[in-house]
Tab-separated table of C-alpha atoms and ligand atoms in Angstrom:
chain	number	residue	atom	x	y	z
A	746	UNK	CA	4.369	-3.247	-30.812
A	747	UNK	CA	1.186	-3.791	-28.681
A	748	UNK	CA	0.312	-1.516	-25.798
A	749	UNK	CA	2.795	-3.018	-23.336
A	750	UNK	CA	6.208	-1.596	-23.651
A	751	UNK	CA	9.242	-3.838	-22.148
A	752	UNK	CA	12.185	-1.668	-21.485
A	753	UNK	CA	15.586	-1.619	-20.353
A	754	UNK	CA	17.037	1.930	-19.246
A	755	UNK	CA	20.708	2.000	-19.029
A	756	UNK	CA	21.958	5.156	-17.303
A	757	UNK	CA	18.389	5.351	-15.927
A	758	UNK	CA	18.735	8.437	-13.780
A	759	UNK	CA	15.374	9.368	-12.617
A	760	UNK	CA	13.567	7.452	-15.408
A	761	UNK	CA	12.629	10.272	-17.851
A	762	UNK	CA	12.349	7.414	-20.625
A	763	UNK	CA	9.751	5.305	-18.590
A	764	UNK	CA	7.799	8.558	-17.980
A	765	UNK	CA	7.365	9.767	-21.578
A	766	UNK	CA	6.320	6.008	-22.597
A	767	UNK	CA	3.804	6.191	-19.979
A	768	UNK	CA	2.669	9.633	-21.312
A	769	UNK	CA	2.205	8.052	-24.577
A	770	UNK	CA	0.036	5.610	-23.364
A	771	UNK	CA	1.919	2.496	-22.952
A	772	UNK	CA	2.137	0.172	-20.374
A	773	UNK	CA	5.499	0.158	-19.032
A	774	UNK	CA	7.059	-2.889	-18.170
A	775	UNK	CA	10.642	-2.185	-16.857
A	776	UNK	CA	12.641	-5.254	-17.204
A	777	UNK	CA	15.583	-3.779	-15.952
A	778	UNK	CA	17.366	-0.241	-15.032
A	779	UNK	CA	21.039	0.689	-14.546
A	780	UNK	CA	22.126	3.400	-12.553
A	781	UNK	CA	24.775	3.708	-9.987
A	782	UNK	CA	24.112	7.063	-8.318
A	783	UNK	CA	21.958	6.131	-5.330
A	784	UNK	CA	20.181	9.570	-5.260
A	785	UNK	CA	19.040	9.098	-8.773
A	786	UNK	CA	17.843	5.561	-8.371
A	787	UNK	CA	16.071	6.282	-5.006
A	788	UNK	CA	14.458	9.001	-6.766
A	789	UNK	CA	13.355	6.851	-9.725
A	790	UNK	CA	12.030	4.234	-7.197
A	791	UNK	CA	9.872	6.826	-5.573
A	792	UNK	CA	8.564	8.319	-8.998
A	793	UNK	CA	7.821	4.917	-10.641
A	794	UNK	CA	7.098	2.172	-8.060
A	795	UNK	CA	6.187	4.083	-4.745
A	796	UNK	CA	7.448	6.326	-2.044
A	797	UNK	CA	6.565	3.884	0.421
A	798	UNK	CA	8.912	0.999	1.438
A	799	UNK	CA	7.909	-2.387	0.981
A	800	UNK	CA	6.912	-4.131	4.363
A	801	UNK	CA	9.578	-6.917	3.856
A	802	UNK	CA	12.289	-4.339	3.538
A	803	UNK	CA	11.075	-2.034	6.299
A	804	UNK	CA	11.564	-4.981	8.524
A	805	UNK	CA	15.109	-5.725	7.586
A	806	UNK	CA	18.114	-4.754	9.903
A	807	UNK	CA	20.929	-2.671	8.848
A	808	UNK	CA	23.561	-5.692	8.863
A	809	UNK	CA	21.420	-7.739	6.661
A	810	UNK	CA	20.931	-4.989	4.109
A	811	UNK	CA	24.518	-3.964	4.235
A	812	UNK	CA	25.691	-7.555	3.449
A	813	UNK	CA	23.370	-7.487	0.294
A	814	UNK	CA	24.988	-4.241	-0.961
A	815	UNK	CA	28.390	-5.516	-0.542
A	816	UNK	CA	28.196	-6.837	-3.937
A	817	UNK	CA	27.263	-3.420	-5.639
A	818	UNK	CA	29.534	-0.635	-7.039
A	819	UNK	CA	27.519	2.494	-5.855
A	820	UNK	CA	28.096	6.131	-6.175
A	821	UNK	CA	26.819	8.945	-4.052
A	822	UNK	CA	27.665	11.799	-6.717
A	823	UNK	CA	27.319	10.224	-10.199
A	824	UNK	CA	30.965	10.570	-10.781
A	825	UNK	CA	32.948	8.159	-8.563
A	826	UNK	CA	32.418	4.950	-6.678
A	827	UNK	CA	31.831	5.306	-3.034
A	828	UNK	CA	33.444	3.845	-0.443
A	829	UNK	CA	31.844	1.168	1.570
A	830	UNK	CA	32.546	2.686	5.012
A	831	UNK	CA	30.562	5.676	3.861
A	832	UNK	CA	27.565	3.545	3.130
A	833	UNK	CA	28.130	1.995	6.495
A	834	UNK	CA	27.732	5.045	7.960
A	835	UNK	CA	24.538	6.015	6.678
A	836	UNK	CA	21.323	5.557	8.638
A	837	UNK	CA	19.237	2.362	8.842
A	838	UNK	CA	16.395	4.091	7.086
A	839	UNK	CA	18.427	5.507	4.002
A	840	UNK	CA	20.195	1.946	3.682
A	841	UNK	CA	16.597	0.456	3.492
A	842	UNK	CA	15.739	2.930	0.486
A	843	UNK	CA	18.823	1.906	-1.436
A	844	UNK	CA	17.924	-1.793	-1.296
A	845	UNK	CA	14.324	-1.242	-1.879
A	846	UNK	CA	14.979	0.979	-4.992
A	847	UNK	CA	17.483	-1.615	-6.352
A	848	UNK	CA	15.319	-4.547	-5.810
A	849	UNK	CA	12.297	-2.974	-7.162
A	850	UNK	CA	13.454	-1.810	-10.234
A	851	UNK	CA	15.661	-4.508	-10.979
A	852	UNK	CA	18.633	-2.250	-10.922
A	853	UNK	CA	21.816	-3.642	-12.283
A	854	UNK	CA	23.578	-0.542	-10.760
A	855	UNK	CA	27.272	-0.600	-12.505
A	856	UNK	CA	27.239	-0.633	-16.013
A	857	UNK	CA	30.588	-1.519	-16.319
A	858	UNK	CA	29.945	-4.984	-14.458
A	859	UNK	CA	26.402	-5.743	-16.200
A	860	UNK	CA	26.882	-8.542	-18.478
A	861	UNK	CA	24.685	-9.963	-21.462
A	862	UNK	CA	24.072	-12.992	-19.634
A	863	UNK	CA	22.088	-10.915	-16.855
A	864	UNK	CA	20.082	-9.104	-19.466
A	865	UNK	CA	16.720	-9.959	-20.261
A	866	UNK	CA	15.071	-11.259	-23.704
A	867	UNK	CA	12.000	-9.680	-24.980
A	868	UNK	CA	13.102	-5.789	-24.698
A	869	UNK	CA	11.246	-3.738	-27.140
A	870	UNK	CA	13.276	-0.476	-26.178
A	871	UNK	CA	16.542	0.016	-24.691
A	872	UNK	CA	17.571	3.263	-23.822
A	873	UNK	CA	21.057	4.681	-22.953
A	874	UNK	CA	21.501	8.292	-22.221
A	875	UNK	CA	25.266	7.953	-21.147
A	876	UNK	CA	27.237	10.742	-19.510
A	877	UNK	CA	27.848	13.755	-21.414
A	878	UNK	CA	30.850	15.458	-19.307
A	879	UNK	CA	33.618	14.660	-21.536
A	880	UNK	CA	31.944	15.744	-24.506
A	881	UNK	CA	31.493	19.359	-23.585
A	882	UNK	CA	33.264	22.146	-25.122
A	883	UNK	CA	34.355	23.416	-21.998
A	884	UNK	CA	36.369	20.340	-21.251
A	885	UNK	CA	37.999	20.785	-24.779
A	886	UNK	CA	39.062	24.189	-24.139
A	887	UNK	CA	40.867	23.270	-21.079
A	888	UNK	CA	42.476	20.159	-22.837
A	889	UNK	CA	41.524	17.657	-20.768
A	890	UNK	CA	38.827	16.233	-23.001
A	891	UNK	CA	38.893	12.512	-23.419
A	892	UNK	CA	35.811	12.344	-25.348
A	893	UNK	CA	34.471	8.788	-25.972
A	894	UNK	CA	37.651	7.411	-26.680
A	895	UNK	CA	37.332	3.735	-26.340
A	896	UNK	CA	39.555	2.889	-23.005
A	897	UNK	CA	40.170	6.400	-22.184
A	898	UNK	CA	38.517	5.713	-18.837
A	899	UNK	CA	36.433	8.802	-19.443
A	900	UNK	CA	32.854	8.754	-17.962
A	901	UNK	CA	31.446	9.282	-21.693
A	902	UNK	CA	33.124	6.363	-22.683
A	903	UNK	CA	30.830	4.131	-20.966
A	904	UNK	CA	29.155	4.071	-24.231
A	905	UNK	CA	31.408	1.046	-25.151
A	906	UNK	CA	29.851	-0.559	-22.516
A	907	UNK	CA	26.497	-0.696	-24.205
A	908	UNK	CA	28.227	-2.385	-27.288
A	909	UNK	CA	29.996	-4.825	-25.062
A	910	UNK	CA	26.562	-5.668	-23.505
A	911	UNK	CA	24.635	-6.285	-26.566
A	912	UNK	CA	27.626	-8.157	-28.244
A	913	UNK	CA	27.651	-10.539	-24.995
A	914	UNK	CA	23.639	-10.915	-25.567
A	915	UNK	CA	24.131	-11.867	-29.160
A	916	UNK	CA	27.294	-14.077	-28.482
A	917	UNK	CA	24.925	-15.955	-25.674
A	918	UNK	CA	22.354	-16.487	-28.016
A	919	UNK	CA	19.947	-14.036	-26.761
A	920	UNK	CA	17.511	-11.840	-28.915
A	921	UNK	CA	18.479	-8.192	-29.124
A	922	UNK	CA	16.220	-5.402	-28.080
A	923	UNK	CA	14.188	-4.445	-31.016
A	924	UNK	CA	14.769	-0.676	-30.641
A	925	UNK	CA	17.786	1.437	-28.992
A	926	UNK	CA	17.535	4.963	-28.129
A	927	UNK	CA	20.488	7.093	-27.536
A	928	UNK	CA	20.271	10.599	-26.144
A	929	UNK	CA	23.306	12.976	-25.671
A	930	UNK	CA	24.566	16.557	-26.412
A	931	UNK	CA	24.928	17.406	-30.153
A	932	UNK	CA	28.627	17.875	-29.661
A	933	UNK	CA	28.740	14.349	-30.492
A	934	UNK	CA	28.703	15.482	-34.135
A	935	UNK	CA	31.725	18.155	-33.750
A	936	UNK	CA	35.046	17.180	-35.487
A	937	UNK	CA	36.567	15.963	-32.164
A	938	UNK	CA	33.961	13.156	-31.534
A	939	UNK	CA	32.661	12.375	-35.116
A	940	UNK	CA	35.002	9.405	-35.831
A	941	UNK	CA	33.924	7.791	-32.700
A	942	UNK	CA	30.474	8.287	-33.240
A	943	UNK	CA	30.647	6.945	-36.847
A	944	UNK	CA	32.308	4.015	-35.323
A	945	UNK	CA	29.523	3.575	-32.912
A	946	UNK	CA	27.038	3.624	-35.652
A	947	UNK	CA	29.164	0.755	-37.501
A	948	UNK	CA	29.303	-1.556	-34.280
A	949	UNK	CA	25.739	-0.945	-34.006
A	950	UNK	CA	25.326	-1.996	-37.713
A	951	UNK	CA	27.526	-5.063	-37.035
A	952	UNK	CA	24.916	-6.130	-34.321
A	953	UNK	CA	22.166	-5.873	-36.773
A	954	UNK	CA	21.004	-2.618	-36.175
A	955	UNK	CA	20.272	0.389	-38.706
A	956	UNK	CA	20.578	3.974	-36.908
A	957	UNK	CA	18.842	7.223	-37.600
A	958	UNK	CA	19.883	10.372	-35.562
A	959	UNK	CA	18.307	13.909	-35.245
A	960	UNK	CA	19.170	17.021	-33.513
A	961	UNK	CA	16.097	18.071	-31.582
A	962	UNK	CA	15.123	20.892	-28.977
A	963	UNK	CA	12.995	20.341	-26.155
A	964	UNK	CA	11.366	23.714	-26.878
A	965	UNK	CA	10.063	22.439	-30.082
A	966	UNK	CA	7.966	19.871	-28.034
A	967	UNK	CA	5.728	22.326	-25.978
A	968	UNK	CA	8.248	22.396	-23.121
A	969	UNK	CA	9.523	25.910	-22.568
A	970	UNK	CA	13.310	24.887	-22.077
A	971	UNK	CA	15.816	25.525	-24.579
A	972	UNK	CA	17.904	22.400	-24.642
A	973	UNK	CA	19.168	21.155	-27.806
A	974	UNK	CA	20.146	17.321	-27.910
A	975	UNK	CA	21.156	14.642	-30.280
A	976	UNK	CA	18.845	11.563	-30.323
A	977	UNK	CA	19.313	8.511	-32.139
A	978	UNK	CA	16.919	5.427	-32.970
A	979	UNK	CA	18.298	2.057	-33.903
A	980	UNK	CA	16.257	-0.157	-35.303
A	981	UNK	CA	17.130	-4.194	-35.056
A	982	UNK	CA	16.583	-5.302	-38.544
A	983	UNK	CA	18.451	-8.531	-38.919
A	984	UNK	CA	15.479	-10.766	-38.183
A	985	UNK	CA	13.103	-8.910	-40.756
A	986	UNK	CA	12.653	-9.863	-44.504
A	987	UNK	CA	13.787	-7.393	-47.294
A	988	UNK	CA	10.307	-5.842	-47.663
A	989	UNK	CA	10.214	-5.005	-44.011
A	990	UNK	CA	13.507	-3.531	-44.203
A	991	UNK	CA	12.526	-1.446	-47.176
A	992	UNK	CA	9.550	0.207	-45.299
A	993	UNK	CA	11.751	0.922	-42.529
A	994	UNK	CA	14.134	2.542	-44.579
A	995	UNK	CA	11.785	4.592	-46.354
A	996	UNK	CA	9.933	5.340	-42.882
A	997	UNK	CA	13.203	7.288	-41.816
A	998	UNK	CA	15.239	8.043	-45.006
A	999	UNK	CA	13.556	11.400	-45.635
A	1000	UNK	CA	12.784	12.200	-42.378
A	1001	UNK	CA	14.078	15.470	-40.794
A	1002	UNK	CA	14.176	16.758	-37.603
A	1003	UNK	CA	11.578	19.362	-38.352
A	1004	UNK	CA	9.372	16.322	-39.631
A	1005	UNK	CA	9.671	14.753	-36.033
A	1006	UNK	CA	8.637	17.904	-34.609
A	1007	UNK	CA	5.594	18.467	-36.609
A	1008	UNK	CA	4.583	15.067	-36.357
A	1009	UNK	CA	4.537	15.183	-32.698
A	1010	UNK	CA	2.856	18.671	-32.857
A	1011	UNK	CA	-0.188	17.149	-34.567
A	1012	UNK	CA	-0.328	14.277	-32.400
A	1013	UNK	CA	-2.845	14.375	-29.245
A	1014	UNK	CA	0.208	14.118	-27.141
A	1015	UNK	CA	1.271	17.566	-27.744
A	1016	UNK	CA	0.223	20.454	-25.525
A	1017	UNK	CA	1.997	23.865	-25.253
A	1018	UNK	CA	3.430	24.608	-21.960
A	1019	UNK	CA	4.162	28.265	-20.728
A	1020	UNK	CA	6.935	29.331	-18.556
A	1021	UNK	CA	4.168	30.684	-15.892
A	1022	UNK	CA	2.759	27.148	-15.811
A	1023	UNK	CA	5.716	25.843	-14.421
A	1024	UNK	CA	6.582	28.453	-12.024
A	1025	UNK	CA	5.437	28.100	-8.291
A	1026	UNK	CA	5.025	31.773	-7.522
A	1027	UNK	CA	1.709	31.685	-5.388
A	1028	UNK	CA	3.443	32.382	-2.199
A	1029	UNK	CA	0.027	32.222	-0.372
A	1030	UNK	CA	0.822	28.421	-0.596
A	1031	UNK	CA	2.950	27.922	2.471
A	1032	UNK	CA	4.890	24.785	0.473
A	1033	UNK	CA	6.100	26.819	-2.073
A	1034	UNK	CA	6.819	29.909	-0.114
A	1035	UNK	CA	9.042	27.596	1.865
A	1036	UNK	CA	10.806	26.356	-0.994
A	1037	UNK	CA	11.269	29.518	-2.346
A	1038	UNK	CA	13.036	30.937	0.670
A	1039	UNK	CA	15.447	28.139	0.463
A	1040	UNK	CA	16.563	29.279	-2.926
A	1041	UNK	CA	17.196	32.904	-1.960
A	1042	UNK	CA	20.789	33.311	-1.746
A	1043	UNK	CA	22.617	35.663	0.728
A	1044	UNK	CA	22.955	39.174	-0.479
A	1045	UNK	CA	26.518	39.589	-1.714
A	1046	UNK	CA	28.170	41.089	-4.877
A	1047	UNK	CA	28.735	38.187	-6.746
A	1048	UNK	CA	24.893	37.017	-6.085
A	1049	UNK	CA	23.674	40.528	-7.142
A	1050	UNK	CA	25.729	39.782	-10.366
A	1051	UNK	CA	23.772	36.695	-10.884
A	1052	UNK	CA	20.459	38.713	-10.628
A	1053	UNK	CA	21.799	41.079	-13.263
A	1054	UNK	CA	23.443	38.939	-15.648
A	1055	UNK	CA	20.871	36.144	-16.133
A	1056	UNK	CA	17.357	36.176	-17.639
A	1057	UNK	CA	14.905	37.632	-14.880
A	1058	UNK	CA	11.895	35.639	-15.008
A	1059	UNK	CA	9.829	37.038	-12.650
A	1060	UNK	CA	9.893	41.066	-11.885
A	1061	UNK	CA	8.967	42.925	-9.084
A	1062	UNK	CA	5.378	42.764	-8.139
A	1063	UNK	CA	5.555	38.996	-9.044
A	1064	UNK	CA	5.110	39.872	-12.796
A	1065	UNK	CA	6.185	36.905	-15.008
A	1066	UNK	CA	8.472	38.619	-17.583
A	1067	UNK	CA	6.633	38.458	-21.020
A	1068	UNK	CA	10.064	38.830	-22.878
A	1069	UNK	CA	10.770	35.138	-22.234
A	1070	UNK	CA	9.047	32.124	-24.106
A	1071	UNK	CA	11.584	29.511	-23.087
A	1072	UNK	CA	14.187	29.242	-20.054
A	1073	UNK	CA	17.685	28.498	-20.783
A	1074	UNK	CA	18.765	24.805	-20.333
A	1075	UNK	CA	18.172	23.409	-16.711
A	1076	UNK	CA	21.896	22.503	-15.656
A	1077	UNK	CA	22.986	20.498	-12.484
A	1078	UNK	CA	23.403	23.825	-10.578
A	1079	UNK	CA	21.253	26.977	-10.286
A	1080	UNK	CA	22.954	28.799	-7.408
A	1081	UNK	CA	25.716	29.974	-9.828
A	1082	UNK	CA	26.537	32.355	-12.739
A	1083	UNK	CA	25.241	31.621	-15.426
A	1084	UNK	CA	21.997	29.955	-14.402
A	1085	UNK	CA	18.820	28.979	-15.897
A	1086	UNK	CA	17.036	32.359	-14.693
A	1087	UNK	CA	15.774	33.957	-11.596
A	1088	UNK	CA	12.782	35.352	-9.990
A	1089	UNK	CA	12.333	38.431	-7.946
A	1090	UNK	CA	11.298	37.530	-4.471
A	1091	UNK	CA	11.582	39.136	-1.139
A	1092	UNK	CA	12.082	36.302	1.439
A	1093	UNK	CA	11.774	39.013	4.236
A	1094	UNK	CA	15.017	37.414	5.766
A	1095	UNK	CA	17.729	39.691	6.939
A	1096	UNK	CA	20.810	39.561	4.810
A	1097	UNK	CA	19.132	37.606	2.073
A	1098	UNK	CA	19.014	39.031	-1.710
A	1099	UNK	CA	15.970	40.277	-3.261
A	1100	UNK	CA	15.692	37.586	-5.838
A	1101	UNK	CA	15.723	33.470	-5.937
A	1102	UNK	CA	16.861	30.840	-8.320
A	1103	UNK	CA	14.474	28.026	-9.678
A	1104	UNK	CA	13.585	25.494	-6.871
A	1105	UNK	CA	14.184	21.753	-7.185
A	1106	UNK	CA	10.331	21.660	-7.609
A	1107	UNK	CA	10.378	24.020	-10.634
A	1108	UNK	CA	13.625	21.950	-12.191
A	1109	UNK	CA	11.581	18.916	-12.171
A	1110	UNK	CA	8.715	20.618	-13.816
A	1111	UNK	CA	10.944	22.393	-16.520
A	1112	UNK	CA	11.861	18.542	-17.299
A	1113	UNK	CA	8.610	17.428	-17.732
A	1114	UNK	CA	8.004	15.800	-14.484
A	1115	UNK	CA	4.928	16.626	-12.418
A	1116	UNK	CA	4.365	17.931	-8.958
A	1117	UNK	CA	3.204	14.609	-7.939
A	1118	UNK	CA	6.307	12.941	-8.995
A	1119	UNK	CA	8.564	15.631	-7.155
A	1120	UNK	CA	6.257	15.187	-4.075
A	1121	UNK	CA	6.893	11.604	-4.140
A	1122	UNK	CA	10.685	12.231	-4.273
A	1123	UNK	CA	10.637	14.442	-1.393
A	1124	UNK	CA	7.987	12.443	0.679
A	1125	UNK	CA	10.441	10.018	1.959
A	1126	UNK	CA	13.529	12.091	2.719
A	1127	UNK	CA	15.494	10.706	5.617
A	1128	UNK	CA	18.552	11.987	7.231
A	1129	UNK	CA	21.601	9.838	6.144
A	1130	UNK	CA	23.446	11.431	8.758
A	1131	UNK	CA	22.499	13.825	11.677
A	1132	UNK	CA	20.923	16.884	9.857
A	1133	UNK	CA	21.967	15.571	6.633
A	1134	UNK	CA	19.133	14.764	4.309
A	1135	UNK	CA	19.059	12.233	1.592
A	1136	UNK	CA	18.108	14.648	-0.807
A	1137	UNK	CA	19.364	17.988	-0.106
A	1138	UNK	CA	18.631	20.771	-2.628
A	1139	UNK	CA	21.521	20.554	-4.614
A	1140	UNK	CA	21.250	16.728	-5.437
A	1141	UNK	CA	17.575	17.300	-6.310
A	1142	UNK	CA	18.607	20.038	-8.989
A	1143	UNK	CA	21.414	17.830	-10.200
A	1144	UNK	CA	18.682	15.130	-10.722
A	1145	UNK	CA	16.512	17.233	-12.769
A	1146	UNK	CA	19.677	18.847	-14.750
A	1147	UNK	CA	21.027	15.317	-15.656
A	1148	UNK	CA	17.821	13.929	-16.820
A	1149	UNK	CA	15.967	14.383	-20.152
A	1150	UNK	CA	13.029	16.518	-21.249
A	1151	UNK	CA	10.311	14.032	-20.983
A	1152	UNK	CA	8.465	15.938	-24.066
A	1153	UNK	CA	11.297	15.499	-26.348
A	1154	UNK	CA	11.316	11.760	-25.480
A	1155	UNK	CA	7.700	11.673	-26.225
A	1156	UNK	CA	8.516	13.028	-29.582
A	1157	UNK	CA	11.295	10.677	-30.393
A	1158	UNK	CA	9.340	7.779	-29.225
A	1159	UNK	CA	6.458	8.752	-31.046
A	1160	UNK	CA	8.355	7.831	-34.198
A	1161	UNK	CA	8.671	4.414	-32.775
A	1162	UNK	CA	5.014	4.172	-32.426
A	1163	UNK	CA	4.122	5.392	-35.843
A	1164	UNK	CA	6.893	2.993	-37.415
A	1165	UNK	CA	5.330	0.153	-35.510
A	1166	UNK	CA	1.928	1.025	-36.866
A	1167	UNK	CA	3.439	0.872	-40.521
A	1168	UNK	CA	5.158	-2.300	-39.786
A	1169	UNK	CA	1.733	-3.916	-38.477
A	1170	UNK	CA	-0.037	-2.927	-41.673
B	2459	SAM	C1	23.074	11.964	-18.383
B	2459	SAM	S1	22.426	11.168	-17.154
B	2459	SAM	C2	21.160	10.100	-17.608
B	2459	SAM	C3	19.696	10.616	-16.980
B	2459	SAM	C4	18.490	9.812	-16.990
B	2459	SAM	N1	18.526	9.705	-18.755
B	2459	SAM	C5	17.387	10.622	-16.365
B	2459	SAM	O1	16.233	10.360	-17.147
B	2459	SAM	O2	17.422	10.701	-15.482
B	2459	SAM	C6	23.575	9.869	-17.073
B	2459	SAM	C7	23.502	8.919	-15.636
B	2459	SAM	O3	24.476	7.873	-16.082
B	2459	SAM	C8	25.099	7.422	-14.518
B	2459	SAM	N2	26.123	6.541	-14.581
B	2459	SAM	C9	27.540	7.075	-14.810
B	2459	SAM	N3	28.387	6.076	-14.676
B	2459	SAM	C10	27.583	5.122	-14.328
B	2459	SAM	C11	27.702	3.731	-14.374
B	2459	SAM	N4	29.194	3.208	-14.206
B	2459	SAM	N5	26.788	2.630	-14.085
B	2459	SAM	C12	25.534	3.031	-14.167
B	2459	SAM	N6	25.207	4.434	-14.451
B	2459	SAM	C13	26.123	5.632	-14.405
B	2459	SAM	C14	24.916	8.937	-13.803
B	2459	SAM	O4	24.916	8.759	-12.250
B	2459	SAM	C15	23.590	9.648	-14.436
B	2459	SAM	O5	22.633	9.423	-13.345
């Protein structure tokens, strides 16, 4: 691969994929994204394109934009489609951000209606971090785990849409992406799901891909967050000669997850980040103080339990607790028990507890995004309705919790970089 990397991100979220590739020095050329949650794709736009609206869209009226948006299946919670009348009730400013984000990032929006016909050719890497909700053990315990069973209608079964899209590309005579990258939870390998996963690898084989998967943890890539994940690289080998295919196989065949960690750790992209580097506890900074205050819950019995029962990352006196090297997985909610950890904090507000949970900014940072990325996201935060912001706190935390640790992705993309070097020889 030359230094330009043409990508398509399915289930693109806030674009941890593009971010990681940029960090590895690639000039990322996004040929397409696919995300139906308007909060996530507007944040993507603010991070990867611009927090400012393009001139042409800034001048457009609401009716004109709504007409354009009619053909899309949008969601405002990432779970189900939203009604058009809800969209119609949004402020003009937020409607503008929606259309700007769709157009600027070539967002196909709903993966179920994306066809092979619409897909671009010349894709180096296509990523698909499909929803994981139906793979969780919690779901299995309650007996409502549909897993990724084909046609089950579960959110995780959107995986098969990826196969359909690739198949349609092939049927249409289009060149398939050179590499695919899957990310999900390691539960995919559990008894309940393993046959489906095997079938998926077989389907990919039928399309011309050879696949290798690895269980990796974000904490092994310099990021202080415990987040075990399953990642799979698929290489399109159909167009290669025997000798090249052998090279690819011998590159991966004996490779362990530890090798992936070690190779990245000895690269120039690795650096170790400490918890204290990511906590924003300098309360002389008015912005951080304000953000901290907003994450201070009321002093109730259940909230005190949150403080008592979860890691205390910062102790009284604003001292970072030396007991922790990594924090727990950043999930989609922090004001709950259990959460990723809490910090001693006296907001000075009557009735509030003496602690706070992680701020949305800190959640972004623990996923490997930067202060600038976060500032860009909130730079343009219009009201969708009177007194309701486009990005309330819980939506920001959910976006971070749904994303992929950028450092973990750097680690796995680094393998593609190494393989390309081998193939160029
Ligand atoms: C695990 S998250 C992936 C996040 C992404 N990797 C990132 O960096 O933020 C899965 C994403 O799939 C999106 N999604 C769910 N159903 C979808 C659909 N039908 N079409 C497009 N995106 C969908 C969700 O909104 C969510 O953002």
